[in-house]
Coordinates of N, CA and C in Angstrom, one line a residue:
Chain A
X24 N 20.7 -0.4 0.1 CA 19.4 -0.8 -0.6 C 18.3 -1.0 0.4
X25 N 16.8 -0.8 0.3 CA 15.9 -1.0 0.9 C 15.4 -2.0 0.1
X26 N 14.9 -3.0 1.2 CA 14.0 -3.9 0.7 C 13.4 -4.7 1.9
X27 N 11.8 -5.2 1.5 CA 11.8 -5.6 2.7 C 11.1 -7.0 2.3
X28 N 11.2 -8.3 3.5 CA 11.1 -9.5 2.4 C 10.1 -10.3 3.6
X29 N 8.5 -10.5 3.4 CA 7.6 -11.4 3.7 C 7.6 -12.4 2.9
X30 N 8.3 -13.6 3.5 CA 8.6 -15.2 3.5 C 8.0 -15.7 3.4
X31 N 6.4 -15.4 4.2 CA 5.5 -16.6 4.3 C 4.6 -15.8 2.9
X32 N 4.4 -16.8 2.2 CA 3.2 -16.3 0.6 C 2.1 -16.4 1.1
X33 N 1.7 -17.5 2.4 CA 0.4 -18.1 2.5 C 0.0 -18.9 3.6
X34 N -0.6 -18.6 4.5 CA -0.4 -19.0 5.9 C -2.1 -19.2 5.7
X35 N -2.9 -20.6 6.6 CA -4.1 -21.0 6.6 C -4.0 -21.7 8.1
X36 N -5.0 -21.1 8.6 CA -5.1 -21.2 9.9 C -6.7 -21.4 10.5
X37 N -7.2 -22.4 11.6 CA -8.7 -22.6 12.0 C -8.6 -21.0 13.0
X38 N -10.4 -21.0 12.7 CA -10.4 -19.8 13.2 C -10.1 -20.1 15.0
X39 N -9.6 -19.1 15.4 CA -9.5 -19.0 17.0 C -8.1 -19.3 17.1
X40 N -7.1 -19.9 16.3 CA -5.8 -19.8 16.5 C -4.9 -18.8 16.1
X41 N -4.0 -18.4 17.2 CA -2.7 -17.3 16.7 C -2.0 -17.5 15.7
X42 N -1.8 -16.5 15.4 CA -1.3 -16.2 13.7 C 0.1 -15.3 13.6
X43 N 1.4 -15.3 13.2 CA 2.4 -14.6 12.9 C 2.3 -14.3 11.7
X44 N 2.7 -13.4 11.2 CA 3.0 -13.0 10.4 C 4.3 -12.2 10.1
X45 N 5.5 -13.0 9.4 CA 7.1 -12.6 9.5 C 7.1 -11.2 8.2
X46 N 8.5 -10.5 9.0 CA 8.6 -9.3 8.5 C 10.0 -8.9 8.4
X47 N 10.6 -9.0 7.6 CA 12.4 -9.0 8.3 C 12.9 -7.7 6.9
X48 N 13.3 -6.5 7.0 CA 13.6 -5.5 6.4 C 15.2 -4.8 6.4
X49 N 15.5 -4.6 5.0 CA 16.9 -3.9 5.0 C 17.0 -2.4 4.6
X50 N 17.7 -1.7 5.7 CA 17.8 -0.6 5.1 C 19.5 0.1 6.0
X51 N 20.0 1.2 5.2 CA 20.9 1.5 5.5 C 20.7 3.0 6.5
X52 N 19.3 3.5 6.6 CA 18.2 4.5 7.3 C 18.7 4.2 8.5
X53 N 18.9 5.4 9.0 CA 19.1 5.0 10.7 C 17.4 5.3 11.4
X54 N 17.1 6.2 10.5 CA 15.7 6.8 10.6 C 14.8 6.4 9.7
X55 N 14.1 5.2 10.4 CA 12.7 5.1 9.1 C 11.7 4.6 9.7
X56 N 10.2 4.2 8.7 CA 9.2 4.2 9.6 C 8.6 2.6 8.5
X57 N 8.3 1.7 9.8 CA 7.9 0.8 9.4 C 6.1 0.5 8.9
X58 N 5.9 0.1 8.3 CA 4.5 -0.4 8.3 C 3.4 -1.5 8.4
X59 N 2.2 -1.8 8.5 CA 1.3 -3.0 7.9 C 0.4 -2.3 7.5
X60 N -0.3 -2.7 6.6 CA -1.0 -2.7 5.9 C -2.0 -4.6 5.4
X61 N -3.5 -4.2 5.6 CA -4.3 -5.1 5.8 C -5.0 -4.9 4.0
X62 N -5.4 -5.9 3.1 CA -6.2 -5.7 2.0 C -6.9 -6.8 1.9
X63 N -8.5 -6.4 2.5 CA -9.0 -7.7 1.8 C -9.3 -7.9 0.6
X64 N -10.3 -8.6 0.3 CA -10.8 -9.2 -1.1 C -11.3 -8.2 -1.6
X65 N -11.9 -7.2 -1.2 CA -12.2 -6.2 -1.7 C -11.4 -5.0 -2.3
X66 N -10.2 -4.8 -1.8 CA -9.3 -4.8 -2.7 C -8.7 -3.2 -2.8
X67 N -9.1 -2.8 -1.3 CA -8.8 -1.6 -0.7 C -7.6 -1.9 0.0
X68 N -6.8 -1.3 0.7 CA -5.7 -1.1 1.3 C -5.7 -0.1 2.5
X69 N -5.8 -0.8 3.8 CA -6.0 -0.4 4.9 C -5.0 -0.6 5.9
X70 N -4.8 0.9 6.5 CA -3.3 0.9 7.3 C -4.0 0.5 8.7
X71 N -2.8 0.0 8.9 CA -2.9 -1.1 10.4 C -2.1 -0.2 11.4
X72 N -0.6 0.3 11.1 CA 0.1 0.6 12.2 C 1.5 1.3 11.4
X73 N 2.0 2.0 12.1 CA 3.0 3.0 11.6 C 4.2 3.1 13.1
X74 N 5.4 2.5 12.5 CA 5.9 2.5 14.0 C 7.7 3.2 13.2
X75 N 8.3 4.3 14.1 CA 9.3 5.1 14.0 C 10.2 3.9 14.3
X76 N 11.4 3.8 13.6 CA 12.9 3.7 14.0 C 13.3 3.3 15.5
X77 N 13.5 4.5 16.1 CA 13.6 5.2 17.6 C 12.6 4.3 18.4
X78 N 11.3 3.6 18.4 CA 10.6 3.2 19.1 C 10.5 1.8 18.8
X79 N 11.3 0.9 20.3 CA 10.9 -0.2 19.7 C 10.6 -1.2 20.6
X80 N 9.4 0.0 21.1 CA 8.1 -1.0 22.4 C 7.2 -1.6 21.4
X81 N 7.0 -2.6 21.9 CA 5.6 -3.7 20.9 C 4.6 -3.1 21.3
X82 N 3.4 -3.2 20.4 CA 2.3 -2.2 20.3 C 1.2 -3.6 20.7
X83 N 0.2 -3.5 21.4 CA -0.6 -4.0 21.0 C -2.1 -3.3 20.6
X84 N -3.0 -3.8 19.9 CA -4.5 -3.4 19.6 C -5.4 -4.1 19.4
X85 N -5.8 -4.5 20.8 CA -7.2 -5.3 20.1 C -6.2 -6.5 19.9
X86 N -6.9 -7.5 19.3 CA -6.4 -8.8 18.8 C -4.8 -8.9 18.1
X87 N -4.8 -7.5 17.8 CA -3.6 -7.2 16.9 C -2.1 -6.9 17.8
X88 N -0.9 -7.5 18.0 CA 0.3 -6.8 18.0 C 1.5 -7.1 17.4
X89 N 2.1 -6.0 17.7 CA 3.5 -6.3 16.6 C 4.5 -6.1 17.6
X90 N 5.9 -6.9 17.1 CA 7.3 -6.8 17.4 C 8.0 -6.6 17.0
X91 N 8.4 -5.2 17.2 CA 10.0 -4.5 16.3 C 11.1 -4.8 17.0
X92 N 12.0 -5.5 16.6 CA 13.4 -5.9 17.0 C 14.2 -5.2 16.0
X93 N 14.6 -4.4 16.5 CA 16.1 -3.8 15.7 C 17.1 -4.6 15.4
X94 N 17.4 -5.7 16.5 CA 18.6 -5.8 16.1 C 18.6 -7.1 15.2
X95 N 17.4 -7.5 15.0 CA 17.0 -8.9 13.7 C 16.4 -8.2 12.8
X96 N 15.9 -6.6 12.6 CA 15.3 -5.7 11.4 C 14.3 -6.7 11.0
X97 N 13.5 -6.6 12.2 CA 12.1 -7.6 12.1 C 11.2 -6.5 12.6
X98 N 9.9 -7.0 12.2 CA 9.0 -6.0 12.4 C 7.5 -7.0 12.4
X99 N 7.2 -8.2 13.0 CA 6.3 -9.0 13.1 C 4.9 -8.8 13.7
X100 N 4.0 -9.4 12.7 CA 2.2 -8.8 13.4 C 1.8 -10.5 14.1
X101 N 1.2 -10.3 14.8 CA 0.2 -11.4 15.2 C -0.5 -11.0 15.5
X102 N -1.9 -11.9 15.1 CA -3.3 -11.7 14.9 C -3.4 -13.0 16.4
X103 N -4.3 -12.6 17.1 CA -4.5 -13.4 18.5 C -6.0 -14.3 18.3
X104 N -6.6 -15.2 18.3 CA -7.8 -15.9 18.3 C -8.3 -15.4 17.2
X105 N -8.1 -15.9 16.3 CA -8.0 -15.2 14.9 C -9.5 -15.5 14.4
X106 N -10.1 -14.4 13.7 CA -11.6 -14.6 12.9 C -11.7 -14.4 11.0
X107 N -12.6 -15.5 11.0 CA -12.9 -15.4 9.6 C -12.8 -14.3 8.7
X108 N -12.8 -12.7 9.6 CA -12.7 -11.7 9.1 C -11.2 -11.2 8.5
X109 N -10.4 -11.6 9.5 CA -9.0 -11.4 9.4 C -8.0 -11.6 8.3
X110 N -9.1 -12.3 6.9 CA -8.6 -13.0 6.3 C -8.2 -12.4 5.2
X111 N -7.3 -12.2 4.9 CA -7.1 -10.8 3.9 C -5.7 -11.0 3.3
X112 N -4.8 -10.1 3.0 CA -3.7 -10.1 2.0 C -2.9 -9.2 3.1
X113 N -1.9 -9.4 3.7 CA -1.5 -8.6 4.7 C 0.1 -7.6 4.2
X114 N 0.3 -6.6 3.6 CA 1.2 -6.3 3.5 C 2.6 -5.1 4.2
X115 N 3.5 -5.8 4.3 CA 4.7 -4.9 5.6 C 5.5 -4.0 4.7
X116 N 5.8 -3.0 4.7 CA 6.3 -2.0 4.5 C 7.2 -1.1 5.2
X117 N 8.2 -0.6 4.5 CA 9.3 0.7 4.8 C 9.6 1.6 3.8
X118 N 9.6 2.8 5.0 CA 10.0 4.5 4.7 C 11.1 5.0 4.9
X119 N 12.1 5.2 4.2 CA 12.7 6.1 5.1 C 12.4 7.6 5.1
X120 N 13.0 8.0 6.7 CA 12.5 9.2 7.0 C 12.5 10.3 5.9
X121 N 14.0 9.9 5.5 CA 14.7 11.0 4.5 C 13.5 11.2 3.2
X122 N 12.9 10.3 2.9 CA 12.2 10.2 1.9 C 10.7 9.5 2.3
X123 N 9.9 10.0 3.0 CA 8.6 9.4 4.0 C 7.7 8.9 2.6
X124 N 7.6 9.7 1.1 CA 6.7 9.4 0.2 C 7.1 8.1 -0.3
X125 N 8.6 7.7 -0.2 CA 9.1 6.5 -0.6 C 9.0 4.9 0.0
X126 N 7.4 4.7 0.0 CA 7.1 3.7 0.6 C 7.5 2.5 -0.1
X127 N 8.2 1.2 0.8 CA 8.8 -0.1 -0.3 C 7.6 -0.8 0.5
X128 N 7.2 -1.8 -0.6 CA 6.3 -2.1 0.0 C 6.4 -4.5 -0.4
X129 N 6.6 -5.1 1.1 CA 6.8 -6.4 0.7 C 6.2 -7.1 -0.3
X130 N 6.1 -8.2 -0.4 CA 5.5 -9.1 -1.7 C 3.8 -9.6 -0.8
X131 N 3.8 -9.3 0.6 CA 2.3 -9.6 1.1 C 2.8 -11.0 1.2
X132 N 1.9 -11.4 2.8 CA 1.3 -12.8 3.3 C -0.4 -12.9 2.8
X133 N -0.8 -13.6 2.0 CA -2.5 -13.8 2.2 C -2.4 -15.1 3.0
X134 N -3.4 -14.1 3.7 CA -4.0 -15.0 5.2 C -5.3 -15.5 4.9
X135 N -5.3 -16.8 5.0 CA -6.9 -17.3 5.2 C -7.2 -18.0 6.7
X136 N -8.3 -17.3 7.4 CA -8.6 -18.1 8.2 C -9.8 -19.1 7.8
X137 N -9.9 -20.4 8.0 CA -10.8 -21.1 7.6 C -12.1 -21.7 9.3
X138 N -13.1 -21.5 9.4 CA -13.9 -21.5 10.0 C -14.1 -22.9 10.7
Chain L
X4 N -8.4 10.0 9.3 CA -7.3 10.3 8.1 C -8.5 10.9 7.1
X5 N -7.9 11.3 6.3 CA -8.4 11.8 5.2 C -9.6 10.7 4.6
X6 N -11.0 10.8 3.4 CA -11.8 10.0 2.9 C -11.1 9.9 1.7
X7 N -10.4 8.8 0.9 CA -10.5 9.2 -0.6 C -11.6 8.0 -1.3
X8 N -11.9 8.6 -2.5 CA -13.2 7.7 -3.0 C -12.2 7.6 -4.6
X9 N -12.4 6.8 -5.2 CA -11.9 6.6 -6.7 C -13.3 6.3 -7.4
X10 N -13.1 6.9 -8.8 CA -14.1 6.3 -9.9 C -13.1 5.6 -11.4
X11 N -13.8 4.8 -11.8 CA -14.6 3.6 -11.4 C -14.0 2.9 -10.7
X12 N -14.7 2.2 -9.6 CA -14.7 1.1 -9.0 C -13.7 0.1 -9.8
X13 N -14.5 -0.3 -10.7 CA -14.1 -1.3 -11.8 C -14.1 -1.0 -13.2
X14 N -13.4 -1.8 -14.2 CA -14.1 -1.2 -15.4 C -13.4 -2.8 -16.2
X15 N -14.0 -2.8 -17.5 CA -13.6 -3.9 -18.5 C -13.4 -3.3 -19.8
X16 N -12.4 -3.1 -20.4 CA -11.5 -1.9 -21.2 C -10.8 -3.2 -22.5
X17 N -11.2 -2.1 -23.5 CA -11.3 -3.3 -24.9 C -9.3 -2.9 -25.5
X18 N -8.8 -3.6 -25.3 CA -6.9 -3.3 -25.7 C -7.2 -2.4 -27.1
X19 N -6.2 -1.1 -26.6 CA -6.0 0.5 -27.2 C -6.7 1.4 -27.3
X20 N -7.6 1.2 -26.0 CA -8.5 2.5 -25.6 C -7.7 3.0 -24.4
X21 N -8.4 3.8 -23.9 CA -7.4 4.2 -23.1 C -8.6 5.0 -21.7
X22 N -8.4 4.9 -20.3 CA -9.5 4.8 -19.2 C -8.6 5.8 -18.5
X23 N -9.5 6.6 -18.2 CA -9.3 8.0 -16.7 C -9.7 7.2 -15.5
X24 N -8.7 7.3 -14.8 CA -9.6 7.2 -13.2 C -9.2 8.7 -12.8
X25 N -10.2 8.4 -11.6 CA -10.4 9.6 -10.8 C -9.8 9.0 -9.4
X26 N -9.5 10.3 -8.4 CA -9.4 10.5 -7.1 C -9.7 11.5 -6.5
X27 N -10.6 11.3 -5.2 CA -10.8 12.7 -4.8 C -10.7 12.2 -3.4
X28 N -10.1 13.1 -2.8 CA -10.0 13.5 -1.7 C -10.7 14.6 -0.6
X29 N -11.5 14.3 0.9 CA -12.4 15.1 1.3 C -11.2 16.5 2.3
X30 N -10.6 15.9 2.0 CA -9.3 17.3 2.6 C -8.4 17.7 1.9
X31 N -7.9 18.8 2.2 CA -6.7 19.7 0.9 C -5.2 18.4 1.7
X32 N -4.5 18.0 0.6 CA -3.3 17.4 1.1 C -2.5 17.7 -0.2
X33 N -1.1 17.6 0.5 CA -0.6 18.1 0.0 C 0.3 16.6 -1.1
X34 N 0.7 15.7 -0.8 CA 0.8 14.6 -1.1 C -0.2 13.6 -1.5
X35 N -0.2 13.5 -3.4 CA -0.8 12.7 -3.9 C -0.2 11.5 -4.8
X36 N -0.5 10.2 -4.5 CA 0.2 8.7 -5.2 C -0.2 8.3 -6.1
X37 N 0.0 7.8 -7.1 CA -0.4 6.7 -7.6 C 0.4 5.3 -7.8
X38 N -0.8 4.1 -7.5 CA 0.0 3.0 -7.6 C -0.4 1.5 -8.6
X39 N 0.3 0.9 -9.3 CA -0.4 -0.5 -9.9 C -0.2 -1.3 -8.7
X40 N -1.2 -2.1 -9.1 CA -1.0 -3.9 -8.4 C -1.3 -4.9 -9.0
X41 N -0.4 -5.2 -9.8 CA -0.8 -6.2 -10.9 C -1.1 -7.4 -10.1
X42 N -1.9 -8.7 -11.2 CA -2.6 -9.5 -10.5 C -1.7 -10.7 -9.3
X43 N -1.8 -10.6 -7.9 CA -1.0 -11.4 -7.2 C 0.0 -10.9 -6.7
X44 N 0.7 -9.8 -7.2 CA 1.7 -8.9 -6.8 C 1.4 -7.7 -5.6
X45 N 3.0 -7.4 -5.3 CA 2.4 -5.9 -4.3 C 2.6 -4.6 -5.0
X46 N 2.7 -3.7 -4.1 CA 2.3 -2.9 -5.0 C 3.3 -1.9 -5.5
X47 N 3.5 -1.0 -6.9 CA 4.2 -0.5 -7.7 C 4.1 1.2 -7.4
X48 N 4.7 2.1 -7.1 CA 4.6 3.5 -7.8 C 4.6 3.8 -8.7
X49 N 3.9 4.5 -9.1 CA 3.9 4.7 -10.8 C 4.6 6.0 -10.9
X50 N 3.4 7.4 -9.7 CA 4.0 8.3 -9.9 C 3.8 9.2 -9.0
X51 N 4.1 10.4 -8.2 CA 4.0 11.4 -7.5 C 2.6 12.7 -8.1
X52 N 1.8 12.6 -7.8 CA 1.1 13.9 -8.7 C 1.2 15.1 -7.6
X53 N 1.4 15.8 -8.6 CA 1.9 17.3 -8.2 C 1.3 18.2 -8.3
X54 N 1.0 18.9 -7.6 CA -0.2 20.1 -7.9 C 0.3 20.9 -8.8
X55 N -0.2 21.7 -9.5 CA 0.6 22.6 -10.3 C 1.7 22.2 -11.6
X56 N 2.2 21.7 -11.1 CA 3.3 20.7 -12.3 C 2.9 19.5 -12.5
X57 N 4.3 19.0 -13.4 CA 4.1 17.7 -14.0 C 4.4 16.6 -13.0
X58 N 4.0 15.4 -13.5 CA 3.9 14.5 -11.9 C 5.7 13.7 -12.6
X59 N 5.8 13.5 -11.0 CA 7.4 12.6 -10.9 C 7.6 11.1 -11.1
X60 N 7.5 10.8 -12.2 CA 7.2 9.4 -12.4 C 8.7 8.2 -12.1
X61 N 8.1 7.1 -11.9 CA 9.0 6.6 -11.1 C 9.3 5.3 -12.7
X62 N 11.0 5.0 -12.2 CA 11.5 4.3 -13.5 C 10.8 2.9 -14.0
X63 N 10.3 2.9 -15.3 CA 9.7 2.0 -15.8 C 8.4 3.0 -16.2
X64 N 7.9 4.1 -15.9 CA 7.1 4.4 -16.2 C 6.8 5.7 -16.4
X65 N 5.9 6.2 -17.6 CA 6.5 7.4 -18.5 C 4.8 8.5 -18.7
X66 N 5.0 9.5 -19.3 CA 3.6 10.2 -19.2 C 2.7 9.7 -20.0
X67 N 3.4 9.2 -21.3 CA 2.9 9.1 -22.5 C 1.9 7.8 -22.1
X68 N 2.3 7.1 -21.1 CA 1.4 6.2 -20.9 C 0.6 6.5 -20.2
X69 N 1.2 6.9 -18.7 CA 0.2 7.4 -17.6 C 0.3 8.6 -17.4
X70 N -0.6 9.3 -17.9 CA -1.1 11.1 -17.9 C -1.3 11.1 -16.7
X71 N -0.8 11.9 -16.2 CA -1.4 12.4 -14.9 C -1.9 13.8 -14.5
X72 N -3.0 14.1 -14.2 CA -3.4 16.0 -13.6 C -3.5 15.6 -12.0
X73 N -3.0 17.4 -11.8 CA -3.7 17.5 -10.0 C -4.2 18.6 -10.2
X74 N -5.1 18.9 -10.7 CA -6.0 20.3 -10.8 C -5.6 21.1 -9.4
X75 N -5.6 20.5 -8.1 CA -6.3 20.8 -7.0 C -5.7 20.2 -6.2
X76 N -5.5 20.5 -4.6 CA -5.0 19.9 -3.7 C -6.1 18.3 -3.4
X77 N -7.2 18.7 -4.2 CA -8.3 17.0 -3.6 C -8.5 16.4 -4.6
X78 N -8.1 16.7 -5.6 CA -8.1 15.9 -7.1 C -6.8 15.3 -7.8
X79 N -7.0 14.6 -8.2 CA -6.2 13.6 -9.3 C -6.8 12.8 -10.4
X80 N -6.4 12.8 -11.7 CA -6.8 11.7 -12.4 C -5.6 11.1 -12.8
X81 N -5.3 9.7 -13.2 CA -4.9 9.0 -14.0 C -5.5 8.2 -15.2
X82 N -4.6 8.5 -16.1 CA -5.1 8.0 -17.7 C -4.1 7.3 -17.7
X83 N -4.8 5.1 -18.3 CA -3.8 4.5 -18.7 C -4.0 4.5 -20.1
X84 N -3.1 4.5 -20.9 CA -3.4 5.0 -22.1 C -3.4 3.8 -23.2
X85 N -3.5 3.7 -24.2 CA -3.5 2.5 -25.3 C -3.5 1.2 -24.7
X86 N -4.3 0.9 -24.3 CA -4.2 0.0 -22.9 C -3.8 -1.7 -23.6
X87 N -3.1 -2.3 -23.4 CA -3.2 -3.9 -23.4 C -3.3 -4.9 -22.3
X88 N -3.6 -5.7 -22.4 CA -4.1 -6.7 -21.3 C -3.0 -6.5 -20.0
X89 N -1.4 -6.5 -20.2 CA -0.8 -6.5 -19.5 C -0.7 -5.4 -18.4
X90 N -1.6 -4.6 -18.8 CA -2.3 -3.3 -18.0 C -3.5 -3.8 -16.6
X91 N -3.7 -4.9 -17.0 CA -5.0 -5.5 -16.1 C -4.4 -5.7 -14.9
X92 N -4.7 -4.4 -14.0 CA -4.1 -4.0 -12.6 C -5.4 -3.7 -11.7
X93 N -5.0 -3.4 -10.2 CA -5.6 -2.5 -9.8 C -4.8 -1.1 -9.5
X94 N -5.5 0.0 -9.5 CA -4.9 1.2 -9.7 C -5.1 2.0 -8.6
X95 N -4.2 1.9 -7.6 CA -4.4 2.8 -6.4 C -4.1 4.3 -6.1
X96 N -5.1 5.0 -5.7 CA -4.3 6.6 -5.2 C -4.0 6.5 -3.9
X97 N -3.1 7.0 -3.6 CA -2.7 7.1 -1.8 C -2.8 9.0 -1.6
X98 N -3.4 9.1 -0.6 CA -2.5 10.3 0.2 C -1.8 10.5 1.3
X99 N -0.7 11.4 1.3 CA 0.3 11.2 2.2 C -0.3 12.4 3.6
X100 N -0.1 12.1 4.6 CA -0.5 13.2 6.0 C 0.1 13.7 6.5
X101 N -0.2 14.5 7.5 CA 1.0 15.5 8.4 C 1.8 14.1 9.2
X102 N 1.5 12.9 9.1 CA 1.8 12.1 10.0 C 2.8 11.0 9.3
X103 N 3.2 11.4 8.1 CA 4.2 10.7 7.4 C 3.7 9.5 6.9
X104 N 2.1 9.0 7.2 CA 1.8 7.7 6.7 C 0.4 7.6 5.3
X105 N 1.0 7.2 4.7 CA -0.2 6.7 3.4 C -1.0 6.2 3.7
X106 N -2.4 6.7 3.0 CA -4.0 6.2 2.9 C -4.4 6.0 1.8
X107 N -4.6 4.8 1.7 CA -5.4 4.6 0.4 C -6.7 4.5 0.3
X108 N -6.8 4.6 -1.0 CA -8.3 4.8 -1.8 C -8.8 3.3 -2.4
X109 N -9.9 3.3 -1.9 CA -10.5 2.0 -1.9 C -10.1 0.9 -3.4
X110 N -9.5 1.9 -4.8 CA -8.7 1.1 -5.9 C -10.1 0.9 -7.2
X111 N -8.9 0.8 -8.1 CA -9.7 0.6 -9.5 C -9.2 -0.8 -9.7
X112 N -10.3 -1.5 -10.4 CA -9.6 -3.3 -10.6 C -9.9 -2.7 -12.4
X113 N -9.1 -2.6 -13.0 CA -9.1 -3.0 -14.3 C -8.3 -4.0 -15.3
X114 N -9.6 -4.7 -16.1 CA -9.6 -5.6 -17.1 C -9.4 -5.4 -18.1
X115 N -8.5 -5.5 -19.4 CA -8.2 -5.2 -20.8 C -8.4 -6.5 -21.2
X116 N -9.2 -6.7 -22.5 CA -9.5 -7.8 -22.6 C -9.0 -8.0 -24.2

């Protein structure tokens, strides 16, 4: 079974403080490709990062990094000195390779940063 | 990545009419999505659209409701059909890339009232 399960519903944080955001996914895929995905209020759906199976160096960008642990099937974002902009519906996602169109997609963290 | 634009933006839809969205895409791709997000939830596949053929709809959800065309490698519409309130989603197109990852389209918020 694939499924992937964001815990936190709802995280509220002052602006300028670090932010996690948990990510913990099941799959029986030896080969698959994890995701985030950012939606603000506006209510578009904007990819953040796409990270392979096989790779599991932490990325950083900008304010943004993530940690893939294989062996806890975690896939975690933190947002660094966090801004009022950040504040959005954050959702984690998995593919497997075998099926890349078959994106599962979590239940989303909405993030508020408050000013 | 690819631009996709959807029409309408929004709409407010009277229960058992029935609303087209659009999708267009500024590059030929070969992989086109459709998805619900009903209100507070993530998000649903509805269906695969296929260029040429009929689109691959995913369980729970059928043509009769959601028509779907792909005229074209940059086009898609979706029709939700005899609509009732429990339809009040937003309606997203994704396309898929040489790079294995989905892009979506900025979404339709529709209201059945």
């Amino acid at each position: 079974a694939q499924k992937v399960t964001q815990a936190q519903t709802e995280i509220s944080v002052v602006e300028k403080e670090d932010v996690t955001l948990d990510c913990v996914y099941e799959t029986r895929d030896t080969t698959y490709y994890l995701f985030w995905y950012k939606q603000p209020p506006s209510g578009e759906l904007v990819f953040l990062i796409r990270r392979n199976s096989f790779d599991e160096q932490n990325e950083i960008s900008g304010r943004y990094s993530w940690n893939f642990q294989k062996s806890t099937s975690s896939f975690n974002f933190t947002i660094t000195a966090s801004q009022v902009v950040d504040s959005a519906v954050y959702f984690c996602a998995l593919s497997p390779r075998r099926s890349a169109s078959k994106i599962i997609f979590g239940s989303g963290t909405r993030l508020s940063i408050r000013p | 990545s690819a631009v996709i634009s959807q029409k309408p933006s929004r709409d407010i839809c009277q229960r058992g009419t029935s609303l087209t969205i659009q999708c267009q895409v500024d590059s030929q791709v070969t992989m086109m999505f459709w998805y619900r997000q009903q209100p507070g939830q993530s998000l649903t596949l509805i269906a695969t659209a296929n260029q040429g053929s009929e689109a691959t709809y995913e369980s729970g959800f059928v043509i009769d409701k959601f028509p779907i065309s792909r005229p074209n490698l940059t086009f898609s519409t979706l029709t939700v059909s005899n609509m009732s309130p429990e339809d009040s989603s937003i309606y997203l197109c994704s396309v898929e890339e040489h790079t294995d990852t989905q892009y979506f389209g900025p979404g339709t918020r529709l209201t059945v009232l």
